[in-house]
XYZ file of C-alpha atoms in Angstrom:
196
model
C -1.139 49.166 -6.501
C 1.243 51.057 -4.256
C 4.801 52.048 -5.161
C 6.756 53.394 -2.231
C 10.306 54.422 -1.451
C 11.748 54.578 2.064
C 14.718 56.860 2.620
C 16.793 58.054 5.555
C 20.314 58.186 6.976
C 22.270 55.028 7.872
C 20.947 53.540 11.105
C 17.532 55.196 10.775
C 15.760 51.835 10.731
C 14.904 51.733 7.027
C 15.300 47.962 6.777
C 13.127 47.250 9.812
C 10.428 49.704 8.795
C 10.527 48.606 5.148
C 9.712 45.062 6.237
C 6.700 46.175 8.306
C 5.408 48.646 5.730
C 5.770 46.161 2.885
C 3.743 43.632 4.873
C 1.081 46.229 5.713
C 0.717 47.456 2.132
C 1.040 43.896 0.791
C 3.930 44.675 -1.576
C 7.430 43.172 -1.850
C 10.297 45.037 -0.192
C 13.237 45.610 -2.541
C 16.468 46.300 -0.657
C 19.604 46.953 -2.661
C 21.619 46.479 0.529
C 20.358 42.918 0.966
C 20.988 42.166 -2.704
C 24.545 43.490 -2.462
C 25.272 41.558 0.746
C 23.852 38.382 -0.773
C 26.113 38.771 -3.791
C 29.114 39.524 -1.571
C 28.545 36.410 0.562
C 28.159 34.237 -2.550
C 31.208 35.926 -4.135
C 29.438 36.588 -7.422
C 31.101 38.860 -9.961
C 28.919 41.757 -8.815
C 29.493 40.820 -5.186
C 33.278 40.934 -5.516
C 33.023 44.369 -7.133
C 30.462 45.610 -4.607
C 32.524 44.402 -1.607
C 35.334 46.802 -2.457
C 32.921 49.696 -2.066
C 30.801 48.422 0.807
C 33.706 47.512 3.075
C 35.156 50.982 2.592
C 31.850 52.657 3.377
C 31.446 53.922 -0.172
C 28.362 53.609 -2.325
C 28.354 51.024 -5.090
C 28.707 52.943 -8.395
C 25.510 54.028 -10.094
C 26.121 51.892 -13.178
C 26.125 48.649 -11.151
C 23.280 49.724 -8.908
C 21.066 51.012 -11.715
C 21.407 47.795 -13.715
C 20.520 45.706 -10.681
C 17.470 47.829 -9.852
C 16.271 47.973 -13.461
C 16.334 44.170 -13.686
C 14.589 43.747 -10.343
C 11.796 46.234 -11.068
C 10.865 44.293 -14.197
C 10.176 41.127 -12.203
C 6.578 39.946 -12.239
C 6.172 40.027 -8.440
C 6.580 43.823 -8.475
C 3.880 44.574 -11.047
C 1.298 45.199 -8.315
C 3.600 47.469 -6.306
C 6.780 47.547 -4.237
C 8.676 49.292 -1.473
C 12.198 50.362 -2.421
C 14.828 50.550 0.340
C 18.353 51.860 -0.245
C 17.829 53.320 -3.704
C 18.103 55.976 -5.020
C 20.936 57.531 -3.014
C 22.040 60.167 -5.523
C 20.349 62.625 -7.869
C 21.492 60.677 -10.976
C 20.057 57.470 -9.451
C 16.767 59.273 -8.766
C 16.656 60.365 -12.408
C 17.394 56.778 -13.508
C 14.602 55.474 -11.267
C 12.168 57.935 -12.868
C 13.293 56.662 -16.269
C 12.924 53.008 -15.270
C 9.441 53.559 -13.875
C 8.371 55.663 -16.859
C 9.446 52.843 -19.188
C 7.153 50.567 -17.141
C 4.322 53.091 -17.376
C 4.278 54.021 -13.699
C 5.767 56.316 -11.025
C 6.325 56.502 -7.273
C 3.227 57.121 -5.161
C 5.057 58.345 -2.058
C 8.512 58.652 -0.497
C 8.762 58.017 3.255
C 11.655 59.791 4.984
C 12.798 58.587 8.414
C 14.537 61.272 10.481
C 16.705 60.758 13.574
C 19.531 62.653 15.347
C 23.124 61.662 14.534
C 23.821 60.523 18.118
C 20.953 58.030 18.030
C 21.982 56.799 14.595
C 25.492 56.057 15.863
C 24.153 54.192 18.911
C 21.975 52.046 16.644
C 24.957 51.294 14.415
C 26.929 50.053 17.446
C 24.060 47.750 18.466
C 23.668 46.431 14.928
C 27.393 45.713 14.648
C 27.273 43.714 17.896
C 24.044 41.887 17.014
C 24.805 41.073 13.379
C 28.598 41.200 13.196
C 28.524 43.136 9.937
C 31.999 44.033 8.652
C 30.733 47.322 7.240
C 29.514 48.603 10.642
C 32.518 50.428 12.088
C 32.481 53.963 13.499
C 34.642 55.225 10.644
C 32.499 53.595 7.961
C 29.301 54.820 9.620
C 30.506 58.426 9.850
C 31.636 58.331 6.236
C 28.249 56.992 5.133
C 26.465 59.651 7.165
C 28.568 62.345 5.509
C 27.737 60.915 2.079
C 24.067 60.875 3.012
C 24.186 64.532 4.067
C 26.003 65.630 0.908
C 24.393 63.380 -1.717
C 21.141 61.785 -0.609
C 19.848 64.985 1.015
C 19.492 66.396 -2.502
C 17.347 63.397 -3.449
C 15.096 64.029 -0.429
C 14.812 67.707 -1.376
C 13.874 66.744 -4.921
C 11.038 64.490 -3.755
C 9.860 67.204 -1.356
C 9.749 69.621 -4.280
C 7.592 67.159 -6.215
C 5.158 66.953 -3.325
C 5.493 63.211 -2.697
C 7.700 63.280 0.454
C 6.221 62.088 3.767
C 8.590 62.757 6.704
C 8.329 60.807 9.966
C 10.231 61.011 13.266
C 12.314 57.833 13.350
C 13.182 57.984 17.059
C 11.570 55.805 19.698
C 10.320 52.239 19.736
C 10.201 50.482 16.342
C 6.542 49.532 16.751
C 5.518 53.120 17.437
C 7.534 54.332 14.445
C 5.831 51.726 12.253
C 2.369 52.863 13.363
C 3.285 56.498 12.778
C 4.744 55.736 9.337
C 1.739 53.667 8.213
C -0.691 56.386 9.292
C 1.336 59.111 7.595
C 1.636 57.200 4.311
C -2.019 56.108 4.302
C -3.175 59.690 4.927
C -0.921 60.968 2.156
C -2.087 58.337 -0.330
C -5.746 58.958 0.510
C -5.295 62.690 -0.068
C -3.213 62.323 -3.247
C -5.661 59.815 -4.723
C -8.630 61.979 -3.863
C -10.171 59.498 -1.451
């Protein structure tokens, strides 16, 4: 049973790496971003509310996000483990995640941080906007999200580092090489933390 969280700035490749890591560790990937976009495209009540925030480059409020994550983490397919992508983004969300997991009698095993320079992140955002045509991928929205990451999510990263469960990996280069590096780093950390 492996419970992982992947974290990093916008454009760092979290979604791509989450997919590969989830497959390697044989756990479902749980992406709040995908859930939000799905709700937006289907124009659900949550989706309509979330769209107002997403299109402006703002984070969906904690109350909506926390409820969605709490429900998802109780699903049967996550009992044997999971990889969270896109949550938590703020210190209050991190505290809520701890509470959710504690109520389920578990905790995170490791937090994988992907690091990359701002210039590379912006180049990736441009490519993604062209490839996927996402309405939330504009330069202005990206820079606003990056600023929010630096001011809010950085504190979350620092908190996990202080707890000794943060594994940082260089997120620059070819995706396959990053995947191999990330898998090795997480496996080594888990082996050490579990006393293997």
